[in-house]
Amino acid sequence: MTLEVTDLRGVADRAAAALEGAHPIEVLRWAGETFGDRFCLTSSMGDAVLATLAAEAVPGVDVVFLDTGYHFAETLQTRDRVASELDVNVVTVKPELTVAQQNITYGQSLYARDSDACCGMRKVEPLDRGLAPYDAWASGLRRDESYARRHTPVIGVDARRNKIKVNPLACWTQADVDRFVAERDVIINPLVDRGFLSIGCAPCTRPVQLGEDSRAGRWSGSEKTECGIHL
């Protein structure tokens, strides 16, 4: 399926109106039925909520994981559990340069000097490459995660990549997530219990303090709130 952005917006708008407030399973089934094996989801492996739902709605679906080279060991362990315990196909995508090669070319700790450049090389470009075979992809974005995500649509358009963007959890609250995790014994990254409520690369992630939003631990001390893959 190759559509222009204007056509994609028509597909997205109609689906978003029909699926607003629908259970994530229904949203994922729509995506699976509409796009078949040209549909995937992405996961940062903070938890397996979306992957657990997708395994039920679209068994065998591809789950794209970006191995940036800077992940916590617990994140890689969570990825391995998802791959072995759920009916999904985990696809690991890596940057063109290893961390060592990046350090030689751009200097040590680029993430501290120019986090946008580091994210561009270690997240945005690899995801662009990883999503190339697909017409639609799903993420775990929720409206209640941060102010910047408050208008997240259930079905939208990734205009830069010319793809449908599916956000099955957009309407869920943290309470909905917690209830689902408890009911289904969902795989959770062990770091969550240590206060890491949004887990990215180790050098750029800290635990969240009481009263902060769930993404406050990402790029703490800077104005940056997104790595660029969802923009």
Coordinates of N, CA and C in Angstrom, one line a residue:
M1 N 0.9 -1.2 0.0 CA 0.0 0.0 0.0 C 0.9 1.2 0.0
T2 N 0.8 2.1 -1.0 CA 1.5 3.3 -1.1 C 0.5 4.5 -1.3
L3 N 0.4 5.3 -0.2 CA -0.6 6.4 -0.3 C 0.1 7.7 -0.1
E4 N -0.4 8.8 -0.6 CA 0.1 10.1 -0.4 C -0.4 10.5 1.0
V5 N 0.3 11.5 1.6 CA 0.0 12.0 2.9 C -1.4 12.4 3.0
T6 N -2.0 13.1 2.0 CA -3.4 13.5 2.0 C -4.3 12.3 2.1
D7 N -4.0 11.2 1.4 CA -4.8 10.0 1.5 C -4.7 9.4 2.9
L8 N -3.4 9.4 3.4 CA -3.2 8.8 4.8 C -4.1 9.6 5.8
R9 N -4.2 10.9 5.7 CA -4.9 11.7 6.6 C -6.4 11.3 6.6
G10 N -6.9 11.0 5.4 CA -8.3 10.6 5.3 C -8.5 9.2 6.0
V11 N -7.6 8.3 5.7 CA -7.7 7.0 6.4 C -7.6 7.2 7.9
A12 N -6.6 8.0 8.4 CA -6.4 8.2 9.8 C -7.6 8.9 10.4
D13 N -8.1 9.9 9.8 CA -9.2 10.7 10.4 C -10.5 9.8 10.6
R14 N -10.8 9.0 9.5 CA -12.0 8.1 9.6 C -11.8 7.1 10.7
A15 N -10.6 6.5 10.8 CA -10.3 5.4 11.8 C -10.3 6.1 13.2
A16 N -9.7 7.2 13.3 CA -9.6 7.9 14.6 C -11.0 8.2 15.2
A17 N -11.9 8.6 14.3 CA -13.3 8.9 14.7 C -14.0 7.7 15.1
A18 N -13.8 6.6 14.4 CA -14.5 5.3 14.7 C -13.9 4.6 15.9
L19 N -12.6 4.8 16.2 CA -12.0 4.1 17.3 C -11.7 4.9 18.5
E20 N -12.1 6.2 18.5 CA -11.8 7.0 19.7 C -12.5 6.3 20.9
G21 N -11.8 6.1 22.0 CA -12.4 5.4 23.2 C -12.4 3.9 23.1
A22 N -12.1 3.3 22.0 CA -12.2 1.9 21.8 C -11.1 1.2 22.6
H23 N -11.3 0.0 23.0 CA -10.2 -0.8 23.7 C -9.0 -1.0 22.8
P24 N -7.8 -0.9 23.4 CA -6.6 -1.1 22.5 C -6.6 -2.3 21.7
I25 N -7.2 -3.4 22.2 CA -7.3 -4.6 21.4 C -8.0 -4.4 20.1
E26 N -9.1 -3.6 20.2 CA -9.9 -3.3 19.0 C -9.1 -2.4 18.0
V27 N -8.3 -1.5 18.5 CA -7.5 -0.6 17.7 C -6.4 -1.4 17.0
L28 N -5.8 -2.3 17.7 CA -4.7 -3.2 17.2 C -5.3 -4.1 16.1
R29 N -6.5 -4.7 16.4 CA -7.1 -5.6 15.4 C -7.4 -4.8 14.1
W30 N -7.9 -3.6 14.2 CA -8.1 -2.8 13.0 C -6.8 -2.6 12.2
A31 N -5.7 -2.3 12.9 CA -4.4 -2.1 12.2 C -4.0 -3.4 11.6
G32 N -4.1 -4.5 12.3 CA -3.7 -5.8 11.8 C -4.5 -6.2 10.6
E33 N -5.8 -6.0 10.6 CA -6.7 -6.4 9.5 C -6.5 -5.5 8.3
T34 N -6.1 -4.2 8.6 CA -6.0 -3.2 7.5 C -4.6 -3.3 6.8
F35 N -3.6 -3.6 7.6 CA -2.2 -3.5 7.0 C -1.5 -4.9 7.0
G36 N -2.1 -5.9 7.6 CA -1.4 -7.2 7.6 C 0.0 -7.2 8.1
D37 N 0.9 -7.9 7.3 CA 2.3 -7.9 7.8 C 3.1 -6.6 7.5
R38 N 2.4 -5.6 7.0 CA 3.0 -4.3 6.8 C 2.7 -3.4 8.0
F39 N 2.3 -4.0 9.1 CA 2.0 -3.3 10.4 C 3.0 -3.9 11.4
C40 N 3.5 -3.0 12.2 CA 4.4 -3.4 13.3 C 4.1 -2.5 14.5
L41 N 4.7 -2.8 15.6 CA 4.7 -1.9 16.7 C 6.2 -1.7 17.2
T42 N 6.4 -0.6 17.9 CA 7.7 -0.3 18.5 C 7.6 -0.4 20.0
S43 N 8.7 -0.7 20.6 CA 8.7 -0.8 22.1 C 10.1 -0.4 22.6
S44 N 10.1 0.4 23.7 CA 11.3 0.8 24.3 C 11.6 -0.2 25.5
M45 N 10.7 -1.1 25.7 CA 10.9 -2.2 26.7 C 10.9 -1.6 28.1
G46 N 10.1 -0.6 28.3 CA 9.9 -0.1 29.7 C 8.9 -1.1 30.4
D47 N 8.0 -1.6 29.5 CA 7.0 -2.6 29.9 C 6.6 -3.3 28.7
A48 N 5.8 -4.4 28.9 CA 5.2 -5.1 27.7 C 3.7 -5.0 27.6
V49 N 3.2 -3.8 28.0 CA 1.8 -3.6 27.9 C 1.3 -3.7 26.5
L50 N 1.9 -2.9 25.6 CA 1.5 -2.9 24.2 C 1.7 -4.2 23.6
A51 N 2.9 -4.8 23.8 CA 3.2 -6.1 23.2 C 2.3 -7.2 23.7
T52 N 1.9 -7.1 24.9 CA 0.9 -8.1 25.4 C -0.4 -8.0 24.7
L53 N -0.9 -6.8 24.6 CA -2.2 -6.5 23.9 C -2.0 -7.0 22.4
A54 N -0.9 -6.6 21.8 CA -0.7 -7.0 20.4 C -0.6 -8.5 20.1
A55 N 0.0 -9.2 21.1 CA 0.1 -10.6 20.9 C -1.2 -11.3 20.9
E56 N -2.2 -10.7 21.5 CA -3.6 -11.2 21.5 C -4.3 -10.7 20.3
A57 N -4.1 -9.5 19.9 CA -4.9 -8.9 18.8 C -4.3 -9.3 17.4
V58 N -3.0 -9.3 17.3 CA -2.3 -9.6 16.1 C -1.2 -10.6 16.3
P59 N -1.4 -11.9 16.6 CA -0.4 -12.8 17.0 C 0.7 -12.8 16.0
G60 N 2.0 -12.9 16.5 CA 3.1 -12.9 15.6 C 3.6 -11.6 15.0
V61 N 2.9 -10.5 15.5 CA 3.3 -9.2 14.9 C 4.7 -8.8 15.2
D62 N 5.3 -8.1 14.3 CA 6.7 -7.6 14.6 C 6.7 -6.5 15.6
V63 N 7.7 -6.6 16.5 CA 7.9 -5.6 17.5 C 9.3 -5.0 17.3
V64 N 9.4 -3.8 16.8 CA 10.7 -3.2 16.5 C 11.3 -2.6 17.8
F65 N 12.5 -3.0 18.1 CA 13.2 -2.5 19.3 C 14.5 -1.8 18.9
L66 N 14.8 -0.6 19.3 CA 16.0 0.1 19.0 C 17.0 -0.2 20.0
D67 N 18.1 -0.9 19.7 CA 19.2 -1.1 20.6 C 20.2 0.0 20.4
T68 N 20.1 1.0 21.2 CA 21.0 2.2 20.9 C 22.4 2.0 21.3
G69 N 22.7 1.0 22.1 CA 24.1 0.8 22.6 C 24.3 1.4 24.0
Y70 N 23.2 2.2 24.4 CA 23.3 2.9 25.7 C 22.2 2.4 26.7
H71 N 21.6 1.3 26.4 CA 20.5 0.8 27.2 C 21.0 0.2 28.5
F72 N 20.1 0.3 29.6 CA 20.3 -0.4 30.8 C 20.3 -1.9 30.5
A73 N 21.0 -2.6 31.3 CA 21.0 -4.1 31.2 C 19.6 -4.6 31.4
E74 N 18.8 -4.0 32.3 CA 17.5 -4.4 32.6 C 16.6 -4.3 31.4
T75 N 16.8 -3.3 30.5 CA 16.0 -3.1 29.3 C 16.2 -4.2 28.3
L76 N 17.5 -4.6 28.2 CA 17.8 -5.7 27.2 C 17.2 -7.0 27.8
Q77 N 17.2 -7.2 29.1 CA 16.7 -8.4 29.7 C 15.1 -8.4 29.5
T78 N 14.5 -7.2 29.6 CA 13.1 -7.2 29.3 C 12.8 -7.5 27.9
R79 N 13.6 -7.0 26.9 CA 13.4 -7.3 25.5 C 13.5 -8.9 25.3
D80 N 14.4 -9.5 25.9 CA 14.6 -10.9 25.8 C 13.4 -11.7 26.3
R81 N 12.9 -11.2 27.4 CA 11.7 -11.9 28.0 C 10.5 -11.7 27.1
V82 N 10.3 -10.5 26.5 CA 9.2 -10.3 25.6 C 9.3 -11.3 24.4
A83 N 10.5 -11.4 23.9 CA 10.8 -12.3 22.7 C 10.5 -13.7 23.0
S84 N 10.8 -14.2 24.2 CA 10.6 -15.6 24.5 C 9.3 -15.9 25.1
E85 N 8.5 -15.0 25.7 CA 7.3 -15.3 26.4 C 6.0 -14.9 25.7
L86 N 6.1 -14.0 24.7 CA 4.9 -13.5 24.1 C 4.9 -13.9 22.6
D87 N 3.7 -14.0 22.0 CA 3.5 -14.4 20.6 C 3.7 -13.2 19.7
V88 N 5.0 -12.7 19.7 CA 5.4 -11.6 18.9 C 6.8 -11.9 18.3
N89 N 7.1 -11.1 17.3 CA 8.5 -11.3 16.7 C 9.3 -10.1 16.9
V90 N 10.2 -10.1 17.9 CA 11.0 -9.0 18.2 C 12.1 -8.8 17.2
V91 N 12.1 -7.6 16.6 CA 13.1 -7.2 15.6 C 14.0 -6.1 16.2
T92 N 15.3 -6.4 16.4 CA 16.2 -5.5 17.0 C 16.9 -4.7 15.9
V93 N 16.9 -3.4 16.0 CA 17.5 -2.5 15.0 C 18.6 -1.7 15.7
K94 N 19.8 -1.6 15.1 CA 20.9 -0.9 15.7 C 21.4 0.2 14.9
P95 N 22.0 1.2 15.5 CA 22.6 2.4 14.7 C 23.7 1.9 13.8
E96 N 24.0 2.7 12.8 CA 25.0 2.4 11.8 C 26.4 2.3 12.5
L97 N 26.6 3.2 13.5 CA 27.9 3.2 14.3 C 27.7 2.6 15.6
T98 N 28.7 1.8 16.1 CA 28.7 1.4 17.5 C 29.0 2.6 18.4
V99 N 28.8 2.5 19.7 CA 29.2 3.6 20.6 C 30.6 3.9 20.4
A100 N 31.5 2.9 20.3 CA 32.9 3.2 20.2 C 33.3 3.9 18.9
Q101 N 32.6 3.5 17.8 CA 32.9 4.2 16.6 C 32.3 5.7 16.6
Q102 N 31.2 5.9 17.3 CA 30.7 7.2 17.4 C 31.6 8.1 18.2
N103 N 32.2 7.5 19.3 CA 33.1 8.3 20.1 C 34.3 8.7 19.4
I104 N 34.8 7.8 18.5 CA 36.0 8.1 17.7 C 35.7 9.3 16.7
T105 N 34.5 9.2 16.1 CA 34.2 10.2 15.1 C 33.7 11.5 15.6
Y106 N 32.9 11.4 16.7 CA 32.3 12.7 17.2 C 32.7 13.1 18.6
G107 N 33.6 12.3 19.2 CA 34.1 12.6 20.5 C 33.3 11.9 21.6
Q108 N 33.9 11.7 22.8 CA 33.2 11.1 23.9 C 31.9 11.8 24.4
S109 N 31.0 11.1 24.8 CA 29.8 11.6 25.5 C 29.1 12.6 24.6
L110 N 28.8 12.3 23.4 CA 28.1 13.2 22.5 C 26.7 13.5 23.1
Y111 N 26.1 12.6 23.8 CA 24.8 12.7 24.4 C 24.8 13.9 25.4
A112 N 25.9 14.2 26.0 CA 26.0 15.3 27.0 C 26.2 16.7 26.3
R113 N 26.8 16.6 25.1 CA 27.2 17.9 24.4 C 26.1 18.3 23.4
D114 N 25.5 17.3 22.7 CA 24.5 17.5 21.7 C 23.6 16.3 21.6
S115 N 22.6 16.3 22.6 CA 21.7 15.1 22.7 C 20.9 14.9 21.4
D116 N 20.5 16.0 20.8 CA 19.7 15.9 19.5 C 20.5 15.1 18.5
A117 N 21.8 15.4 18.3 CA 22.6 14.7 17.3 C 22.8 13.3 17.7
C118 N 23.0 13.0 19.0 CA 23.1 11.6 19.5 C 21.8 10.9 19.2
C119 N 20.7 11.4 19.6 CA 19.4 10.8 19.4 C 19.1 10.6 17.9
G120 N 19.6 11.5 17.1 CA 19.4 11.4 15.6 C 20.1 10.2 15.1
M121 N 21.3 10.0 15.5 CA 22.1 8.8 15.0 C 21.7 7.5 15.7
R122 N 21.3 7.5 16.9 CA 21.1 6.3 17.6 C 19.7 5.9 17.8
K123 N 18.7 6.8 17.4 CA 17.3 6.5 17.5 C 16.6 6.8 16.2
V124 N 16.6 8.1 15.8 CA 15.8 8.5 14.6 C 16.2 7.8 13.4
E125 N 17.5 7.8 13.0 CA 17.9 7.1 11.8 C 17.6 5.6 11.8
P126 N 18.0 4.9 12.9 CA 17.7 3.5 13.0 C 16.2 3.2 12.9
L127 N 15.4 4.0 13.5 CA 13.9 3.7 13.4 C 13.4 4.0 12.0
D128 N 13.9 5.0 11.3 CA 13.5 5.2 9.9 C 13.8 4.0 9.1
R129 N 15.0 3.4 9.3 CA 15.4 2.2 8.6 C 14.6 1.0 9.0
G130 N 14.3 0.9 10.3 CA 13.6 -0.2 10.8 C 12.1 -0.2 10.4
L131 N 11.6 1.0 10.2 CA 10.2 1.1 9.8 C 9.9 1.0 8.3
A132 N 11.0 1.0 7.5 CA 10.9 1.1 6.1 C 10.0 0.0 5.5
P133 N 10.0 -1.2 6.0 CA 9.2 -2.3 5.4 C 7.7 -2.1 5.7
Y134 N 7.3 -1.2 6.5 CA 5.9 -1.2 7.0 C 5.1 0.1 6.5
D135 N 3.8 -0.1 6.5 CA 2.9 1.0 6.1 C 2.3 1.7 7.3
A136 N 2.4 1.0 8.4 CA 1.8 1.5 9.7 C 2.5 1.0 10.9
W137 N 2.6 1.8 11.9 CA 3.3 1.3 13.1 C 2.6 1.9 14.3
A138 N 2.7 1.1 15.4 CA 2.0 1.5 16.7 C 3.1 1.8 17.7
S139 N 2.7 2.7 18.6 CA 3.5 3.1 19.7 C 2.7 3.0 21.0
G140 N 3.3 3.2 22.1 CA 2.6 3.1 23.4 C 2.3 4.5 24.0
L141 N 2.3 5.5 23.1 CA 2.0 6.9 23.6 C 0.7 7.0 24.3
R142 N 0.6 7.8 25.4 CA -0.6 8.0 26.1 C -0.8 9.5 26.3
R143 N -2.0 10.0 26.3 CA -2.2 11.4 26.4 C -1.9 11.9 27.8
D144 N -2.0 11.1 28.8 CA -1.7 11.5 30.2 C -0.3 11.5 30.6
E145 N 0.6 11.1 29.7 CA 2.0 11.0 30.0 C 2.7 12.3 30.2
S146 N 2.3 13.3 29.4 CA 3.0 14.6 29.5 C 2.1 15.6 28.8
Y147 N 2.3 16.9 29.1 CA 1.6 18.0 28.4 C 1.7 17.9 26.9
A148 N 3.0 17.6 26.4 CA 3.2 17.6 25.0 C 2.4 16.5 24.3
R149 N 2.0 15.5 25.0 CA 1.3 14.3 24.4 C -0.2 14.4 24.6
R150 N -0.7 15.5 25.1 CA -2.1 15.5 25.5 C -3.1 15.4 24.4
H151 N -2.7 15.7 23.1 CA -3.6 15.6 22.0 C -3.3 14.3 21.1
T152 N -2.5 13.4 21.6 CA -2.2 12.2 20.9 C -3.4 11.5 20.3
P153 N -3.5 11.3 19.0 CA -4.7 10.7 18.4 C -4.6 9.2 18.5
V154 N -5.7 8.5 18.5 CA -5.7 7.0 18.5 C -5.1 6.5 17.2
I155 N -5.5 7.2 16.1 CA -4.9 6.9 14.8 C -4.5 8.2 14.2
G156 N -3.3 8.3 13.7 CA -2.8 9.6 13.2 C -1.9 9.3 12.0
V157 N -1.1 10.3 11.6 CA -0.3 10.2 10.4 C 1.2 10.5 10.8
D158 N 2.1 9.7 10.5 CA 3.5 10.0 10.6 C 3.9 10.6 9.2
A159 N 3.8 11.9 9.1 CA 3.9 12.5 7.8 C 5.4 12.4 7.3
R160 N 6.3 12.5 8.2 CA 7.7 12.5 7.8 C 8.1 11.2 7.1
R161 N 7.5 10.1 7.7 CA 7.8 8.7 7.2 C 6.7 8.2 6.2
N162 N 5.7 9.0 6.0 CA 4.6 8.7 5.1 C 3.9 7.4 5.5
K163 N 3.6 7.3 6.8 CA 3.0 6.1 7.3 C 1.8 6.4 8.3
I164 N 0.9 5.5 8.5 CA -0.1 5.6 9.5 C 0.6 5.3 10.9
K165 N 0.2 6.2 11.8 CA 0.7 6.0 13.2 C -0.4 5.6 14.1
V166 N -0.3 4.5 14.8 CA -1.4 3.9 15.6 C -0.9 4.1 17.1
N167 N -1.8 4.7 17.9 CA -1.5 4.8 19.3 C -2.7 4.2 20.1
P168 N -2.6 2.9 20.3 CA -3.8 2.1 20.9 C -4.0 2.5 22.3
L169 N -3.0 3.0 23.0 CA -3.1 3.3 24.4 C -3.4 4.8 24.7
A170 N -3.6 5.6 23.6 CA -3.8 7.0 23.8 C -4.8 7.4 24.8
C171 N -5.9 6.7 24.9 CA -7.0 7.1 25.8 C -6.9 6.5 27.2
W172 N -5.9 5.6 27.3 CA -5.7 5.0 28.7 C -5.0 5.9 29.6
T173 N -5.4 5.8 30.9 CA -4.7 6.5 31.9 C -3.7 5.6 32.6
Q174 N -2.9 6.2 33.5 CA -2.0 5.3 34.3 C -2.7 4.3 35.1
A175 N -3.9 4.6 35.6 CA -4.7 3.7 36.4 C -5.2 2.5 35.5
D176 N -5.5 2.8 34.2 CA -5.9 1.7 33.3 C -4.7 0.8 33.1
V177 N -3.5 1.4 32.9 CA -2.3 0.6 32.7 C -2.0 -0.3 33.9
D178 N -2.1 0.3 35.1 CA -1.8 -0.4 36.3 C -2.7 -1.6 36.5
R179 N -4.0 -1.3 36.2 CA -5.0 -2.4 36.3 C -4.7 -3.5 35.3
F180 N -4.4 -3.2 34.1 CA -4.1 -4.2 33.1 C -2.8 -5.0 33.5
V181 N -1.8 -4.3 34.0 CA -0.6 -5.0 34.4 C -0.9 -6.0 35.5
A182 N -1.7 -5.6 36.5 CA -2.0 -6.4 37.6 C -2.9 -7.6 37.2
E183 N -3.8 -7.4 36.3 CA -4.7 -8.5 35.9 C -4.0 -9.5 35.0
R184 N -3.1 -9.0 34.2 CA -2.4 -9.9 33.2 C -1.0 -10.3 33.6
D185 N -0.5 -9.8 34.7 CA 0.9 -10.1 35.2 C 1.8 -9.8 34.0
V186 N 1.7 -8.6 33.5 CA 2.5 -8.1 32.4 C 4.0 -8.0 32.7
I187 N 4.8 -8.3 31.8 CA 6.3 -8.1 32.0 C 6.6 -6.6 32.2
I188 N 7.3 -6.3 33.2 CA 7.7 -4.9 33.5 C 9.2 -4.9 33.7
N189 N 9.8 -3.8 33.1 CA 11.2 -3.6 33.3 C 11.5 -3.4 34.8
P190 N 12.4 -4.1 35.4 CA 12.7 -4.0 36.8 C 13.0 -2.6 37.3
L191 N 13.5 -1.7 36.4 CA 13.8 -0.3 36.7 C 12.6 0.5 37.2
V192 N 11.4 0.0 36.7 CA 10.2 0.8 37.1 C 10.0 0.8 38.6
D193 N 10.3 -0.3 39.2 CA 10.2 -0.4 40.7 C 11.2 0.5 41.4
R194 N 12.2 1.0 40.7 CA 13.2 1.9 41.2 C 13.0 3.3 40.9
G195 N 11.8 3.6 40.4 CA 11.4 5.0 40.1 C 11.6 5.5 38.7
F196 N 12.1 4.6 37.8 CA 12.3 4.9 36.4 C 11.0 4.7 35.6
L197 N 10.2 5.8 35.5 CA 8.8 5.6 35.0 C 8.8 5.8 33.4
S198 N 9.9 6.3 32.9 CA 10.1 6.4 31.4 C 11.5 6.1 31.2
I199 N 11.8 5.0 30.5 CA 13.1 4.5 30.4 C 13.7 4.6 29.0
G200 N 14.8 5.4 28.9 CA 15.5 5.5 27.7 C 16.9 5.1 27.8
C201 N 17.9 5.8 27.2 CA 19.3 5.4 27.4 C 19.8 5.8 28.8
A202 N 20.7 4.9 29.3 CA 21.1 5.1 30.7 C 21.7 6.4 31.0
P203 N 22.6 7.0 30.1 CA 23.2 8.3 30.5 C 22.2 9.5 30.6
C204 N 21.0 9.3 29.9 CA 20.0 10.4 29.8 C 18.7 10.1 30.6
T205 N 18.8 9.2 31.5 CA 17.5 8.8 32.2 C 17.8 8.7 33.7
R206 N 17.0 9.3 34.5 CA 17.1 9.2 36.0 C 15.7 8.8 36.6
P207 N 15.6 8.4 37.8 CA 14.4 8.1 38.4 C 13.5 9.4 38.5
V208 N 12.2 9.2 38.5 CA 11.3 10.3 38.7 C 11.0 10.6 40.1
Q209 N 10.9 11.9 40.5 CA 10.7 12.3 41.9 C 9.2 12.4 42.1
L210 N 8.8 12.3 43.4 CA 7.4 12.5 43.8 C 6.8 13.8 43.2
G211 N 5.7 13.7 42.5 CA 5.0 14.9 42.0 C 5.4 15.3 40.6
E212 N 6.5 14.6 40.1 CA 6.9 14.9 38.7 C 6.0 14.0 37.7
D213 N 5.9 14.5 36.5 CA 5.3 13.7 35.5 C 6.2 12.5 35.1
S214 N 5.6 11.5 34.5 CA 6.3 10.2 34.2 C 7.5 10.4 33.3
R215 N 7.6 11.5 32.6 CA 8.8 11.6 31.7 C 9.8 12.7 32.2
A216 N 9.6 13.1 33.4 CA 10.5 14.1 34.0 C 12.0 13.6 34.1
G217 N 12.1 12.3 34.1 CA 13.5 11.7 34.3 C 14.3 11.6 33.0
R218 N 13.7 12.1 31.9 CA 14.4 12.0 30.6 C 15.0 13.4 30.3
W219 N 16.3 13.4 30.0 CA 17.1 14.6 29.7 C 16.9 15.6 30.8
S220 N 17.0 15.2 32.0 CA 16.7 16.0 33.2 C 17.7 17.2 33.1
G221 N 17.2 18.4 33.4 CA 18.0 19.6 33.5 C 18.0 20.4 32.1
S222 N 17.4 19.8 31.1 CA 17.4 20.5 29.8 C 15.9 20.7 29.4
E223 N 15.7 21.5 28.4 CA 14.3 21.7 27.9 C 13.8 20.6 27.0
K224 N 14.7 19.6 26.7 CA 14.3 18.6 25.8 C 13.3 17.6 26.4
T225 N 12.3 17.2 25.7 CA 11.3 16.3 26.2 C 11.0 15.1 25.3
E226 N 11.6 15.2 24.0 CA 11.4 14.0 23.1 C 12.7 13.8 22.4
C227 N 12.9 12.5 22.0 CA 14.1 12.2 21.3 C 14.0 12.5 19.8
G228 N 12.8 12.6 19.3 CA 12.6 12.9 17.9 C 11.9 11.8 17.1
I229 N 11.7 10.6 17.6 CA 11.1 9.6 16.8 C 9.6 9.7 16.8
H230 N 9.0 10.5 17.7 CA 7.6 10.7 17.6 C 7.2 12.1 17.1
L231 N 8.1 12.8 16.6 CA 7.8 14.2 16.1 C 7.6 14.1 14.6

